[in-house]
Tab-separated table of C-alpha atoms and ligand atoms in Angstrom:
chain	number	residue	atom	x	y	z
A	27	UNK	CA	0.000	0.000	0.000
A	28	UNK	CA	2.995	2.583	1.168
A	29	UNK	CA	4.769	1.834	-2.289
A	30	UNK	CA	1.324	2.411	-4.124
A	31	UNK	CA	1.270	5.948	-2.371
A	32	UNK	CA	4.459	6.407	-2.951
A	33	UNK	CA	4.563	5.777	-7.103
A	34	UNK	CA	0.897	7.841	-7.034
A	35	UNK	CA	2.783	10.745	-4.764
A	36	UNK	CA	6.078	11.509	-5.892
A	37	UNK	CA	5.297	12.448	-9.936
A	38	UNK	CA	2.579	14.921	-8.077
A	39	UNK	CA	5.194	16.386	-6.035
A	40	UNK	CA	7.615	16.434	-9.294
A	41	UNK	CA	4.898	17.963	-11.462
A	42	UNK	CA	4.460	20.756	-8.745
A	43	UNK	CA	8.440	21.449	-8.099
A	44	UNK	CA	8.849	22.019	-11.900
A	45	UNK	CA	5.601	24.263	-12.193
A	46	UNK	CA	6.618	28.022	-12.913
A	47	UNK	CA	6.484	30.552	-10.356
A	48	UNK	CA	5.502	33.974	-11.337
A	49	UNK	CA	8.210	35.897	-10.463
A	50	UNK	CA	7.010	40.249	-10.198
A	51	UNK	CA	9.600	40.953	-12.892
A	52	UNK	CA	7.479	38.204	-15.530
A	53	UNK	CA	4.899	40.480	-14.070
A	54	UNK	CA	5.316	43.601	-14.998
A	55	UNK	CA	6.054	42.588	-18.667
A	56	UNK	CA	2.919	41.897	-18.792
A	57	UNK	CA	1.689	45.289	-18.295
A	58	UNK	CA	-2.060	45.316	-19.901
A	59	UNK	CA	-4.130	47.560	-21.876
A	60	UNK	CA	-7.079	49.526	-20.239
A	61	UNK	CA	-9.916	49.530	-23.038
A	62	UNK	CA	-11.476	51.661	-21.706
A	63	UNK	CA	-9.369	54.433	-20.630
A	64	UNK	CA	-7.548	54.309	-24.534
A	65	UNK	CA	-8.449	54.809	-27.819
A	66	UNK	CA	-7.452	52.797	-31.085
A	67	UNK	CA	-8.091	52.253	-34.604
A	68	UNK	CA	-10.535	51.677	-35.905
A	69	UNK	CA	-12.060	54.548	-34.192
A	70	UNK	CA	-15.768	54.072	-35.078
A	71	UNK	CA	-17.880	51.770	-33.282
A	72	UNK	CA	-21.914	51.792	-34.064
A	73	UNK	CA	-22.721	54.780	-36.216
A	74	UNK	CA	-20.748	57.741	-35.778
A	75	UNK	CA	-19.591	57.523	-32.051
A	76	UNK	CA	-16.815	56.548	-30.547
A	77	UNK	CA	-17.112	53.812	-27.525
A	78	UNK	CA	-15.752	55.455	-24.245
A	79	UNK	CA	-14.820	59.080	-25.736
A	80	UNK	CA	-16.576	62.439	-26.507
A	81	UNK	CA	-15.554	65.491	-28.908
A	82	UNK	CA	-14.980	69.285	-28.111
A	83	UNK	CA	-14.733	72.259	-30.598
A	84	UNK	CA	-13.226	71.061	-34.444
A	85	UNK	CA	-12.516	67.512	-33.677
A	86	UNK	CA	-12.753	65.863	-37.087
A	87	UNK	CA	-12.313	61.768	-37.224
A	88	UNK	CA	-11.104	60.039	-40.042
A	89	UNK	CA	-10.252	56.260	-40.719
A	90	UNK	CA	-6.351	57.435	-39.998
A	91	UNK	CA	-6.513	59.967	-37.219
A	92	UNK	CA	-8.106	62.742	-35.074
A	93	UNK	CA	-7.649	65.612	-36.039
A	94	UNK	CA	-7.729	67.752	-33.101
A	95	UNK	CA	-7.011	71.378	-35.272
A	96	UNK	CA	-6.482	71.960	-38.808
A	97	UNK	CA	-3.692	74.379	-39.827
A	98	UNK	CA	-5.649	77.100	-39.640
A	99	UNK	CA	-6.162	80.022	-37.620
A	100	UNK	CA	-7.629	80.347	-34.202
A	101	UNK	CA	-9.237	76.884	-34.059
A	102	UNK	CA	-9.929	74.071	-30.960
A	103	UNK	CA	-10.261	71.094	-30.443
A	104	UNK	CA	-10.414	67.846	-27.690
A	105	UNK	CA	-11.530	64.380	-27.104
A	106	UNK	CA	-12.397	63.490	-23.635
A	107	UNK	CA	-12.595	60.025	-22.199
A	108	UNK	CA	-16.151	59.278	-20.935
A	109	UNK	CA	-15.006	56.993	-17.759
A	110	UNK	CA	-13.218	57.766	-14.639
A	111	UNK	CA	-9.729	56.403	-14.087
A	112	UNK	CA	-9.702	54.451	-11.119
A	113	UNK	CA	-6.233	52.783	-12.259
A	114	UNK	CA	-3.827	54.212	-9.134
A	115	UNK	CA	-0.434	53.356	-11.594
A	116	UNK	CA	-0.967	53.771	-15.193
A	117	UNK	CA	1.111	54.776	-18.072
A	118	UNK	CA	-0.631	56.840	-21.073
A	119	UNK	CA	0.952	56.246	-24.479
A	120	UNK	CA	-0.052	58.999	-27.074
A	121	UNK	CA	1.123	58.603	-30.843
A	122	UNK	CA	0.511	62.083	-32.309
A	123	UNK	CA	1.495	63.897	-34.953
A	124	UNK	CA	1.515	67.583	-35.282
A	125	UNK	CA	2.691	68.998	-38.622
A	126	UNK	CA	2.056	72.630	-40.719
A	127	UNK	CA	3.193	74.667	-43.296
A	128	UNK	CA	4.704	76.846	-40.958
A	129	UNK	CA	8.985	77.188	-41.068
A	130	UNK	CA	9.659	79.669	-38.425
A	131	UNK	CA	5.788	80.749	-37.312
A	132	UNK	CA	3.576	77.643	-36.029
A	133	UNK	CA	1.520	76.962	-32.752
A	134	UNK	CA	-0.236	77.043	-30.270
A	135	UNK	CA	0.348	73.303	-29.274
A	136	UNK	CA	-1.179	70.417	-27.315
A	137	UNK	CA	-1.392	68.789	-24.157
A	138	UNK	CA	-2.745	65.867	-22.147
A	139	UNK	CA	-4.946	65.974	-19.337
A	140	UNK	CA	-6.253	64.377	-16.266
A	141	UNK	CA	-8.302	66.311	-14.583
A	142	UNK	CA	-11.608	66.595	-12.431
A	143	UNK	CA	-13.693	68.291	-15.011
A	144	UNK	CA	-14.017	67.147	-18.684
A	145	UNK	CA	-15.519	68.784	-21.435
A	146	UNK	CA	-14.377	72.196	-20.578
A	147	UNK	CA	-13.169	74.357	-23.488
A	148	UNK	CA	-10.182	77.034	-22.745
A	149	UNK	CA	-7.844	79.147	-23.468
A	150	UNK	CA	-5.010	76.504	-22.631
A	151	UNK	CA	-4.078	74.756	-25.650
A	152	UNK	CA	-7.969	74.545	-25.797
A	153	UNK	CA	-9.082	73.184	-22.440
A	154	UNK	CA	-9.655	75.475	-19.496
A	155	UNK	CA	-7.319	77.167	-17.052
A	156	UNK	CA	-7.521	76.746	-13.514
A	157	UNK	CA	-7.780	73.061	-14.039
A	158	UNK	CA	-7.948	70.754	-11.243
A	159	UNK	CA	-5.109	67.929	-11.942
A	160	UNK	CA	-2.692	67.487	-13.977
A	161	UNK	CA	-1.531	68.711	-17.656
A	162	UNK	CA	0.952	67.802	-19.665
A	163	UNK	CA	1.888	70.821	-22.651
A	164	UNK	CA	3.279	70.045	-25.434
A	165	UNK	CA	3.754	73.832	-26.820
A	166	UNK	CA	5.431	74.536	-30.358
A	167	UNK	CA	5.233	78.173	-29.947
A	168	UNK	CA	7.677	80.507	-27.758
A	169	UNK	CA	6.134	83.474	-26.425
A	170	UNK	CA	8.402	84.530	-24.208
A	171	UNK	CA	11.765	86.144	-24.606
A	172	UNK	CA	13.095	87.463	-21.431
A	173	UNK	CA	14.284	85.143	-18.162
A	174	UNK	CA	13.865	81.618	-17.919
A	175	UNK	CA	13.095	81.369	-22.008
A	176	UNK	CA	14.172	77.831	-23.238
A	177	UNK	CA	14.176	76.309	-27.160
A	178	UNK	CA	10.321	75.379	-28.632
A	179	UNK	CA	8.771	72.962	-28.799
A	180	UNK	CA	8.537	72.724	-25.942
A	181	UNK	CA	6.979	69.381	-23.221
A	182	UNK	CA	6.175	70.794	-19.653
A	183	UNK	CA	4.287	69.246	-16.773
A	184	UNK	CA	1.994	71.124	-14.669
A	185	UNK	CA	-0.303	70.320	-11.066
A	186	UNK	CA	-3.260	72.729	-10.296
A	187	UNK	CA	-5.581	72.202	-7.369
A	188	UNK	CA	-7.508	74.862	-9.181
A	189	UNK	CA	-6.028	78.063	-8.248
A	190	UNK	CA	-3.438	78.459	-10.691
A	191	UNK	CA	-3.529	80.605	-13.794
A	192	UNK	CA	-1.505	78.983	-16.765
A	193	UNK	CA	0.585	82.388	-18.147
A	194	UNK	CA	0.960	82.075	-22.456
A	195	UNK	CA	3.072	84.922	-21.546
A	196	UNK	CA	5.273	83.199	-19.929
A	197	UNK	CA	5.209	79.885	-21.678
A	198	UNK	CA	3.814	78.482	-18.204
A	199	UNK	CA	7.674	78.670	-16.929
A	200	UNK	CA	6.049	80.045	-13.164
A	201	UNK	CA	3.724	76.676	-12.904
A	202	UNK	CA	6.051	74.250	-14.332
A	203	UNK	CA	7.321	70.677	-12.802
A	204	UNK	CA	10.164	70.381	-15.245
A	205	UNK	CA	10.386	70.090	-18.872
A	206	UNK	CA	12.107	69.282	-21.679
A	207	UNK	CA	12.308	70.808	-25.232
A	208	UNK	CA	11.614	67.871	-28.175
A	209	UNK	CA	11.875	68.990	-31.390
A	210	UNK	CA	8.632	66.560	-32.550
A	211	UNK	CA	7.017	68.825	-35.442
A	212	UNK	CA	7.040	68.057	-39.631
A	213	UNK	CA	8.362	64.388	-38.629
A	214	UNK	CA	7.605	61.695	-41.880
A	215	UNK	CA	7.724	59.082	-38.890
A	216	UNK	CA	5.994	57.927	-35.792
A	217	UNK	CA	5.650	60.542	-32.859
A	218	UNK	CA	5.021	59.317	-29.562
A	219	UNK	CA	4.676	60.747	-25.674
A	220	UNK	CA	4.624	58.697	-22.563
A	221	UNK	CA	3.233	59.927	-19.081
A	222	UNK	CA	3.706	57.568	-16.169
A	223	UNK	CA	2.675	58.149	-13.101
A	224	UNK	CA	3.505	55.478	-10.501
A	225	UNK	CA	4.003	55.272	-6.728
A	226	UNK	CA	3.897	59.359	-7.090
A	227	UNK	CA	6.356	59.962	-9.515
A	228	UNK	CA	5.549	61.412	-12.766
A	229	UNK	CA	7.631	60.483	-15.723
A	230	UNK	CA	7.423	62.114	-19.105
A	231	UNK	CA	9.393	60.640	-22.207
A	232	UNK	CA	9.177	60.873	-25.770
A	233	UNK	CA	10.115	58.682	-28.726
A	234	UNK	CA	10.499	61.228	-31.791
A	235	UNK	CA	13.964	59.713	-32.609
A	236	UNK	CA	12.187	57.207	-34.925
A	237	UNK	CA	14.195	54.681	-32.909
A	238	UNK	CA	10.846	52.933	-31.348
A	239	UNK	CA	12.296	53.516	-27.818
A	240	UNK	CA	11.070	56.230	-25.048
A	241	UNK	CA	13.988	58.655	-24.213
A	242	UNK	CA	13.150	60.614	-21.067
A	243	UNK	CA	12.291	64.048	-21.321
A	244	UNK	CA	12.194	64.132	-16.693
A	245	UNK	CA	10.935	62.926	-13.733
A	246	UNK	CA	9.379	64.755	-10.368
A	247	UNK	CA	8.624	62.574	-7.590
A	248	UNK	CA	5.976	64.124	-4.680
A	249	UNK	CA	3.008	64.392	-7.514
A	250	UNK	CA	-0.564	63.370	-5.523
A	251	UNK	CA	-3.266	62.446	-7.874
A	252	UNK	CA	-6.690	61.534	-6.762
A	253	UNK	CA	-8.471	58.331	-8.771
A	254	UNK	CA	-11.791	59.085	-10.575
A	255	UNK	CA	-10.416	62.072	-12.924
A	256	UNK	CA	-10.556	61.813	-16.515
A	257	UNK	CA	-7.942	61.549	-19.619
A	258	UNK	CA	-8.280	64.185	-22.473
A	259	UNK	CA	-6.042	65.637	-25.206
A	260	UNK	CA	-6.775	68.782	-26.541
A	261	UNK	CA	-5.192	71.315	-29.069
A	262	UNK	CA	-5.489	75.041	-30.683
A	263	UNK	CA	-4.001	77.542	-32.818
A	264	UNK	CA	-4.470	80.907	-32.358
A	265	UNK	CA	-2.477	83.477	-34.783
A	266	UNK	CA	-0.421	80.808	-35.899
A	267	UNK	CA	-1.610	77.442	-36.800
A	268	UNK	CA	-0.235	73.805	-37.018
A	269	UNK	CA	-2.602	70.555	-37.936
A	270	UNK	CA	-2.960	68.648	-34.339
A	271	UNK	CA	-3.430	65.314	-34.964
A	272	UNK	CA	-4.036	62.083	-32.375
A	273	UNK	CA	-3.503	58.726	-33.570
A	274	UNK	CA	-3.658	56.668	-30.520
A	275	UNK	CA	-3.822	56.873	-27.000
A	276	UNK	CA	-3.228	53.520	-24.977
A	277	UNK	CA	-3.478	53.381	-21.445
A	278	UNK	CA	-1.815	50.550	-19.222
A	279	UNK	CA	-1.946	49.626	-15.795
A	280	UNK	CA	0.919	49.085	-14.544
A	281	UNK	CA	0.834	48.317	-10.603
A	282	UNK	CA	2.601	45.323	-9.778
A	283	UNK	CA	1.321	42.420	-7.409
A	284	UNK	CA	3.898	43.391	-4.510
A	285	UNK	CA	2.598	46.963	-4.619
A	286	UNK	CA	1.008	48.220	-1.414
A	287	UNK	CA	-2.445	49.076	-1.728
A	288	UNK	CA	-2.138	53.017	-1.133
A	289	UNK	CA	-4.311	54.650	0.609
A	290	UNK	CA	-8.067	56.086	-0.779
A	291	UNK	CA	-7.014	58.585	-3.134
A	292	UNK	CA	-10.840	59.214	-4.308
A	293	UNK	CA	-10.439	62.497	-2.651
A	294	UNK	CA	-7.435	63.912	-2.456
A	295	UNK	CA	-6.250	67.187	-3.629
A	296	UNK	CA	-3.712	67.597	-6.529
A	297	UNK	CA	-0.148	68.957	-5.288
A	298	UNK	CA	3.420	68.574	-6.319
A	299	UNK	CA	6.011	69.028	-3.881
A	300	UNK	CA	8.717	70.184	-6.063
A	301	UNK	CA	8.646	72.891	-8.539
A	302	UNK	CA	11.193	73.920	-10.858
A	303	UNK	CA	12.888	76.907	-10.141
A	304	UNK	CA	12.754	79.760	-10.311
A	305	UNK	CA	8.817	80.277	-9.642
A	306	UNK	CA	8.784	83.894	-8.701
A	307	UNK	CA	7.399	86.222	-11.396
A	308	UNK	CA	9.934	87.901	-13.001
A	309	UNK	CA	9.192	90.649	-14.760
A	310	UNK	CA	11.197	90.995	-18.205
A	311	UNK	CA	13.607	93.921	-18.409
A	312	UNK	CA	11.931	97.209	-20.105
A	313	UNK	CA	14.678	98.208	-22.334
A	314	UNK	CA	13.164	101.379	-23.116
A	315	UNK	CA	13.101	102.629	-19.692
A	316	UNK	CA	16.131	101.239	-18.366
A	317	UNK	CA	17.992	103.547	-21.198
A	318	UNK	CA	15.699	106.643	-20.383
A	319	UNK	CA	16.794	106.415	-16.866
A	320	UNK	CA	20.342	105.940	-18.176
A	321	UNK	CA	20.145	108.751	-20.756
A	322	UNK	CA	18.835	110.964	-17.706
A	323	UNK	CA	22.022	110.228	-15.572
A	324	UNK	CA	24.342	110.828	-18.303
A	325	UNK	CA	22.895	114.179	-18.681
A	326	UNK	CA	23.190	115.007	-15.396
A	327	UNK	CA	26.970	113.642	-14.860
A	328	UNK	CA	27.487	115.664	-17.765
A	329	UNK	CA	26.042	118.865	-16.753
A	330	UNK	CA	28.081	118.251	-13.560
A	331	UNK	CA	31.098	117.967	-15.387
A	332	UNK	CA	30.861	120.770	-17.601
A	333	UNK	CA	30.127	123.368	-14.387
A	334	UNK	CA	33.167	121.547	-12.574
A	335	UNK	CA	35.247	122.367	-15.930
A	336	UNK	CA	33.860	126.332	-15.740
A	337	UNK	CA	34.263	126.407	-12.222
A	338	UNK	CA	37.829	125.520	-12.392
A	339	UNK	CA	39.027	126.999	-15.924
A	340	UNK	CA	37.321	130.122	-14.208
A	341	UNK	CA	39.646	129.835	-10.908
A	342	UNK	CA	42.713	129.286	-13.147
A	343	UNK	CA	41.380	132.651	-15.163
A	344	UNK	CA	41.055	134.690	-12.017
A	345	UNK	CA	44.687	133.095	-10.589
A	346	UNK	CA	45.989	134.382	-14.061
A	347	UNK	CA	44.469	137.754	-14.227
A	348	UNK	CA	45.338	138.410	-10.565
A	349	UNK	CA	49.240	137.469	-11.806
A	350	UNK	CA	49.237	139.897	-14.503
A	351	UNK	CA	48.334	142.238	-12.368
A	352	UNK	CA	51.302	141.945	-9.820
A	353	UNK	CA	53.525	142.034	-12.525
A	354	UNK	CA	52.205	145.616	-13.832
A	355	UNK	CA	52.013	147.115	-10.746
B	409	CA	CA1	3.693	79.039	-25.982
């Protein structure tokens, strides 16, 4: 009976020493696609909708891509997924391409969202300011010249609990996280931006290299996002105008197995706890005044001058005449 046991027993125990363990590196390979939360061709789904996402402003969708703006003047446009993210680690891959007759003049730009209210048109690349959440900018135009200016395009990261004004003046340089500049317009290949936001850190990297790899454009650790927001891209183009276009947007959960479960973050408040400096406003340099106000103390040094040279040619005179005199007399 024991050796019966024995020859039933010991291929079970085999069998179960040789079956594979999942190990949480075979895990996170296999990283999976939200549905839901992303947005892939074909686009259409029954009739003229498509499942999971609404449109804002010009949004125009063809078998190919959405096109968020045309290249045409003052124009907007956004697509807005319908369900809340409840995904605490997730990774958002966009393939976009933005492209324009425009050499030297082109804009305004484009950026990602995820943010408590949807559907909202503005004047921030389309989608409104004093956002609650987070936006990521991908800006082609420069408006700003004095301190702080950096090369265009330009990718930026920015957290608002609501209460913060994005400045076009300013390229958003007072609000950023960090940033990069990625030169990603008029490419004939495959554009693509990657936001990752895991265990609180925010990671933003592009792949415009045509090298089908993400190169890092930076990272900011202390970013608190609440679950339940919503994704969106939106773009304009004000006085200058590029074509905005969306090809994909794929959205991946990527917590692992040995991740803690955080805590509730249905209602947290937005925040970042590091900001790029320098945040103060800085007001650019007024050349104009600067050389009144230097014209203006020229003239008076000069005027001083020009009394100090009377004053003392007018001594030496006086010494002179007063000379002459003794001599004569
Ligand atoms: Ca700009």
């Amino acid at each position: 009976m024991e050796t019966m046991a024995a020859a039933f027993l010991i291929p079970f125990l085999l069998l179960l020493s040789f079956s594979p363990t999942i190990s949480p590196q075979e895990w996170n390979t296999q990283d999976y696609m939200k549905r839901e939360h992303s947005l892939v061709k074909p686009y259409q789904g029954m009739g003229t909708s498509i499942p999971y996402w609404d449109f804002l402003g010009n949004t125009m969708v063809t078998n190919n891509y959405i096109r968020l703006t045309g290249d045409v003047q003052s124009v907007r446009g956004a697509v807005w997924n319908k369900v809340p993210c409840f995904v605490q680690n997730w990774e958002m891959q966009i393939q976009f391409k933005v492209h324009g007759r425009g050499k030297d003049l082109f804009g305004d730009g484009f950026a990602f969202w995820y943010v408590k209210d949807p559907m909202a048109e503005g004047d921030v690349f389309g989608s409104k300011d004093f956002f609650t959440g987070l936006g990521v900018i991908a800006d082609t135009y420069s408006n700003h010249n004095g301190p702080h200016n950096h090369g265009h395009p330009y990718i930026s990261a920015m957290v608002n609990n609501g209460t913060l004004h994005y400045d076009h003046d300013r390229d958003g340089t007072h609000t950023q996280l960090s940033g990069c500049v990625a030169k990603f317009r008029n490419l004939d290949y495959d554009t693509y931006l990657s936001i990752r936001y895991k265990h609180d850190t925010l990671t933003v990297s592009i792949d415009i290299d045509n090298k089908r790899a993400f190169k890092e454009c930076f990272t900011v650790g202390g970013v608190i996002l609440p679950t339940g927001y919503y994704f969106g891209v939106s773009a304009a183009t004000g006085d200058l105008s590029d074509a905005h276009d969306l090809i994909s947007m794929k959205l991946y959960d990527i917590s692992t197995p040995d991740d803690d479960i955080l805590q509730d973050r249905a209602n947290v408040m937005p925040s970042a706890s590091f900001f790029e400096p320098p945040r103060d406003h800085v007001d650019d340099p007024k050349p104009s005044e600067l050389s009144t106000w230097k014209k203006i103390l020229l003239l008076i040094f000069g005027v001083i001058a020009i009394c100090g040279c009377v004053f003392i040619g007018g001594l030496f005179y006086v010494k002179q005449k007063e000379q002459q005199r003794k001599r004569f007399y």
